[in-house]
Amino acid sequence: MLRVLAEGGTASDLEHVFPQLKVRGLGQIINGLPSIAPLGHVYLAAKDGVRAATTVRVLDVDKKTRTARVEVAAWRADEPVTVLMHQITTDSGLDVDSLPGRWLTADANCDVPDADRLVLTAFRTAPLPAGWDEDGGEAS
């Protein structure tokens, strides 16, 4: 239904499917008609986008908001991105206290123009390149 709405089509099964899209922020009512919300377009682009493995570094975690800031090497290494802390720990099996400063690998759609469209999935531990330390520099 989301794809139909994105293409300007008429949605069917409005009683069952559309309410779920609306609750998740993917659909909205405009002028009394069901339509795709901006987040719905982001969702479709992320779902359809090509993802590739890239190195990410966890800068810090915020236990209160349950988020982590990461740098994505293949996207913009100098622009931190916020992700759900639970996603990293669940995917990688790592303890939250071991995340700050940690280098990981994740799949990302690095061809996007901004952080709001960047989607990171499948966080996993990755061996550091020879001669590197956990702080991101060359070992002495």
PDB file of C-alpha atoms in Angstrom:
ATOM      1  CA  MET A   1       0.000   0.000   0.000  1.00  0.00           C
ATOM      2  CA  LEU A   2       2.847   2.381   0.785  1.00  0.00           C
ATOM      3  CA  ARG A   3       4.287   1.955  -2.702  1.00  0.00           C
ATOM      4  CA  VAL A   4       0.867   2.526  -4.282  1.00  0.00           C
ATOM      5  CA  LEU A   5       0.467   5.749  -2.299  1.00  0.00           C
ATOM      6  CA  ALA A   6       4.002   6.849  -3.224  1.00  0.00           C
ATOM      7  CA  GLU A   7       3.131   6.459  -6.897  1.00  0.00           C
ATOM      8  CA  GLY A   8      -0.066   8.522  -6.478  1.00  0.00           C
ATOM      9  CA  GLY A   9      -2.394   5.531  -6.587  1.00  0.00           C
ATOM     10  CA  THR A  10      -5.517   4.872  -4.568  1.00  0.00           C
ATOM     11  CA  ALA A  11      -5.134   2.796  -1.447  1.00  0.00           C
ATOM     12  CA  SER A  12      -7.311  -0.213  -0.772  1.00  0.00           C
ATOM     13  CA  ASP A  13      -7.929  -2.055   2.522  1.00  0.00           C
ATOM     14  CA  LEU A  14      -8.048   1.255   4.406  1.00  0.00           C
ATOM     15  CA  GLU A  15      -9.595  -0.361   7.479  1.00  0.00           C
ATOM     16  CA  HIS A  16      -6.720  -2.731   8.213  1.00  0.00           C
ATOM     17  CA  VAL A  17      -3.443  -1.722   6.593  1.00  0.00           C
ATOM     18  CA  PHE A  18      -3.584   2.077   6.476  1.00  0.00           C
ATOM     19  CA  PRO A  19      -4.124   2.539  10.238  1.00  0.00           C
ATOM     20  CA  GLN A  20      -0.874   0.619  10.810  1.00  0.00           C
ATOM     21  CA  LEU A  21       0.973   2.906   8.393  1.00  0.00           C
ATOM     22  CA  LYS A  22      -0.489   5.959  10.101  1.00  0.00           C
ATOM     23  CA  VAL A  23       0.450   4.759  13.611  1.00  0.00           C
ATOM     24  CA  ARG A  24       4.040   4.237  12.470  1.00  0.00           C
ATOM     25  CA  GLY A  25       4.188   7.697  10.870  1.00  0.00           C
ATOM     26  CA  LEU A  26       4.464   6.268   7.350  1.00  0.00           C
ATOM     27  CA  GLY A  27       1.000   7.343   6.180  1.00  0.00           C
ATOM     28  CA  GLN A  28      -1.096  10.446   6.691  1.00  0.00           C
ATOM     29  CA  ILE A  29      -4.441  11.920   5.681  1.00  0.00           C
ATOM     30  CA  ILE A  30      -4.281  14.944   3.387  1.00  0.00           C
ATOM     31  CA  ASN A  31      -7.493  16.630   2.240  1.00  0.00           C
ATOM     32  CA  GLY A  32      -9.423  13.642   3.532  1.00  0.00           C
ATOM     33  CA  LEU A  33      -7.431  11.134   1.460  1.00  0.00           C
ATOM     34  CA  PRO A  34      -4.793   8.625   2.557  1.00  0.00           C
ATOM     35  CA  SER A  35      -1.303   9.507   1.378  1.00  0.00           C
ATOM     36  CA  ILE A  36       2.295   8.656   2.103  1.00  0.00           C
ATOM     37  CA  ALA A  37       4.008  10.695   4.834  1.00  0.00           C
ATOM     38  CA  PRO A  38       7.563  12.038   4.478  1.00  0.00           C
ATOM     39  CA  LEU A  39       8.806   9.245   6.758  1.00  0.00           C
ATOM     40  CA  GLY A  40       7.112   6.757   4.402  1.00  0.00           C
ATOM     41  CA  HIS A  41       9.280   8.021   1.535  1.00  0.00           C
ATOM     42  CA  VAL A  42      12.386   7.682   3.725  1.00  0.00           C
ATOM     43  CA  TYR A  43      11.338   4.143   4.659  1.00  0.00           C
ATOM     44  CA  LEU A  44      10.884   3.082   1.034  1.00  0.00           C
ATOM     45  CA  ALA A  45      14.198   4.634  -0.013  1.00  0.00           C
ATOM     46  CA  ALA A  46      15.986   2.884   2.846  1.00  0.00           C
ATOM     47  CA  LYS A  47      14.330  -0.424   2.055  1.00  0.00           C
ATOM     48  CA  ASP A  48      15.208  -0.186  -1.628  1.00  0.00           C
ATOM     49  CA  GLY A  49      18.643   1.350  -1.211  1.00  0.00           C
ATOM     50  CA  VAL A  50      21.833  -0.590  -1.708  1.00  0.00           C
ATOM     51  CA  ARG A  51      23.678  -1.325   1.504  1.00  0.00           C
ATOM     52  CA  ALA A  52      27.320  -2.220   1.818  1.00  0.00           C
ATOM     53  CA  ALA A  53      29.546  -3.129   4.735  1.00  0.00           C
ATOM     54  CA  THR A  54      31.410  -0.191   6.237  1.00  0.00           C
ATOM     55  CA  THR A  55      33.486   0.492   9.307  1.00  0.00           C
ATOM     56  CA  VAL A  56      31.765   2.425  12.087  1.00  0.00           C
ATOM     57  CA  ARG A  57      33.192   3.757  15.334  1.00  0.00           C
ATOM     58  CA  VAL A  58      31.043   4.206  18.409  1.00  0.00           C
ATOM     59  CA  LEU A  59      31.881   7.633  19.804  1.00  0.00           C
ATOM     60  CA  ASP A  60      29.707   7.519  22.895  1.00  0.00           C
ATOM     61  CA  VAL A  61      26.481   6.168  24.334  1.00  0.00           C
ATOM     62  CA  ASP A  62      23.686   7.925  26.177  1.00  0.00           C
ATOM     63  CA  LYS A  63      22.095   5.423  28.535  1.00  0.00           C
ATOM     64  CA  LYS A  64      19.285   7.833  29.397  1.00  0.00           C
ATOM     65  CA  THR A  65      18.068   8.163  25.789  1.00  0.00           C
ATOM     66  CA  ARG A  66      19.314   4.652  24.887  1.00  0.00           C
ATOM     67  CA  THR A  67      21.179   5.995  21.846  1.00  0.00           C
ATOM     68  CA  ALA A  68      24.742   5.958  20.563  1.00  0.00           C
ATOM     69  CA  ARG A  69      26.621   8.350  18.316  1.00  0.00           C
ATOM     70  CA  VAL A  70      28.701   6.661  15.623  1.00  0.00           C
ATOM     71  CA  GLU A  71      30.990   7.750  12.819  1.00  0.00           C
ATOM     72  CA  VAL A  72      30.434   5.976   9.509  1.00  0.00           C
ATOM     73  CA  ALA A  73      33.714   5.747   7.589  1.00  0.00           C
ATOM     74  CA  ALA A  74      32.203   5.270   4.130  1.00  0.00           C
ATOM     75  CA  TRP A  75      29.628   8.037   4.531  1.00  0.00           C
ATOM     76  CA  ARG A  76      30.949  11.123   6.362  1.00  0.00           C
ATOM     77  CA  ALA A  77      33.515  10.201   8.956  1.00  0.00           C
ATOM     78  CA  ASP A  78      33.382  13.669  10.528  1.00  0.00           C
ATOM     79  CA  GLU A  79      29.568  13.787  10.951  1.00  0.00           C
ATOM     80  CA  PRO A  80      28.292  11.670  13.859  1.00  0.00           C
ATOM     81  CA  VAL A  81      25.046   9.755  13.373  1.00  0.00           C
ATOM     82  CA  THR A  82      22.678   8.759  16.170  1.00  0.00           C
ATOM     83  CA  VAL A  83      21.474   5.152  16.301  1.00  0.00           C
ATOM     84  CA  LEU A  84      19.576   3.078  18.838  1.00  0.00           C
ATOM     85  CA  MET A  85      21.942   1.620  21.412  1.00  0.00           C
ATOM     86  CA  HIS A  86      19.804  -1.531  21.607  1.00  0.00           C
ATOM     87  CA  GLN A  87      20.273  -2.163  17.882  1.00  0.00           C
ATOM     88  CA  ILE A  88      24.056  -2.195  18.268  1.00  0.00           C
ATOM     89  CA  THR A  89      24.078  -4.404  21.362  1.00  0.00           C
ATOM     90  CA  THR A  90      21.516  -6.847  19.965  1.00  0.00           C
ATOM     91  CA  ASP A  91      23.231  -7.176  16.582  1.00  0.00           C
ATOM     92  CA  SER A  92      26.800  -7.373  17.907  1.00  0.00           C
ATOM     93  CA  GLY A  93      26.264  -9.168  21.208  1.00  0.00           C
ATOM     94  CA  LEU A  94      28.454  -6.575  22.931  1.00  0.00           C
ATOM     95  CA  ASP A  95      27.807  -5.070  26.344  1.00  0.00           C
ATOM     96  CA  VAL A  96      26.769  -1.405  26.318  1.00  0.00           C
ATOM     97  CA  ASP A  97      29.714  -0.407  28.523  1.00  0.00           C
ATOM     98  CA  SER A  98      32.172  -1.791  25.960  1.00  0.00           C
ATOM     99  CA  LEU A  99      30.777   0.286  23.077  1.00  0.00           C
ATOM    100  CA  PRO A 100      32.406   3.734  23.470  1.00  0.00           C
ATOM    101  CA  GLY A 101      35.486   3.881  21.240  1.00  0.00           C
ATOM    102  CA  ARG A 102      34.725   0.490  19.710  1.00  0.00           C
ATOM    103  CA  TRP A 103      35.221  -0.168  15.993  1.00  0.00           C
ATOM    104  CA  LEU A 104      32.488  -2.249  14.357  1.00  0.00           C
ATOM    105  CA  THR A 105      31.227  -3.144  10.926  1.00  0.00           C
ATOM    106  CA  ALA A 106      27.674  -2.343   9.827  1.00  0.00           C
ATOM    107  CA  ASP A 107      25.737  -2.353   6.580  1.00  0.00           C
ATOM    108  CA  ALA A 108      24.838   1.142   5.392  1.00  0.00           C
ATOM    109  CA  ASN A 109      23.224   2.920   2.469  1.00  0.00           C
ATOM    110  CA  CYS A 110      26.065   5.417   2.092  1.00  0.00           C
ATOM    111  CA  ASP A 111      24.708   7.012  -1.087  1.00  0.00           C
ATOM    112  CA  VAL A 112      22.201   9.145   0.859  1.00  0.00           C
ATOM    113  CA  PRO A 113      22.495  12.938   1.147  1.00  0.00           C
ATOM    114  CA  ASP A 114      21.872  13.342   4.886  1.00  0.00           C
ATOM    115  CA  ALA A 115      21.875  11.550   8.235  1.00  0.00           C
ATOM    116  CA  ASP A 116      18.081  11.343   8.332  1.00  0.00           C
ATOM    117  CA  ARG A 117      18.188   8.950   5.387  1.00  0.00           C
ATOM    118  CA  LEU A 118      21.221   6.943   6.474  1.00  0.00           C
ATOM    119  CA  VAL A 119      20.226   3.449   7.610  1.00  0.00           C
ATOM    120  CA  LEU A 120      22.646   1.243   9.535  1.00  0.00           C
ATOM    121  CA  THR A 121      21.920  -2.448  10.077  1.00  0.00           C
ATOM    122  CA  ALA A 122      23.721  -5.659  11.027  1.00  0.00           C
ATOM    123  CA  PHE A 123      26.264  -4.256  13.491  1.00  0.00           C
ATOM    124  CA  ARG A 124      29.038  -6.752  14.139  1.00  0.00           C
ATOM    125  CA  THR A 125      32.506  -6.862  15.601  1.00  0.00           C
ATOM    126  CA  ALA A 126      35.329  -6.469  13.182  1.00  0.00           C
ATOM    127  CA  PRO A 127      39.033  -7.129  13.525  1.00  0.00           C
ATOM    128  CA  LEU A 128      41.135  -3.992  13.484  1.00  0.00           C
ATOM    129  CA  PRO A 129      43.595  -3.562  10.631  1.00  0.00           C
ATOM    130  CA  ALA A 130      47.124  -4.640  11.475  1.00  0.00           C
ATOM    131  CA  GLY A 131      48.897  -1.952  13.442  1.00  0.00           C
ATOM    132  CA  TRP A 132      45.729  -0.193  14.676  1.00  0.00           C
ATOM    133  CA  ASP A 133      44.566   0.150  18.258  1.00  0.00           C
ATOM    134  CA  GLU A 134      41.033   0.555  19.664  1.00  0.00           C
ATOM    135  CA  ASP A 135      41.495   4.334  19.809  1.00  0.00           C
ATOM    136  CA  GLY A 136      41.566   4.504  16.024  1.00  0.00           C
ATOM    137  CA  GLY A 137      45.215   5.268  15.633  1.00  0.00           C
ATOM    138  CA  GLU A 138      48.251   3.360  14.688  1.00  0.00           C
ATOM    139  CA  ALA A 139      49.702   1.285  17.519  1.00  0.00           C
ATOM    140  CA  SER A 140      53.175   2.325  18.577  1.00  0.00           C
TER     141      SER A 140
END
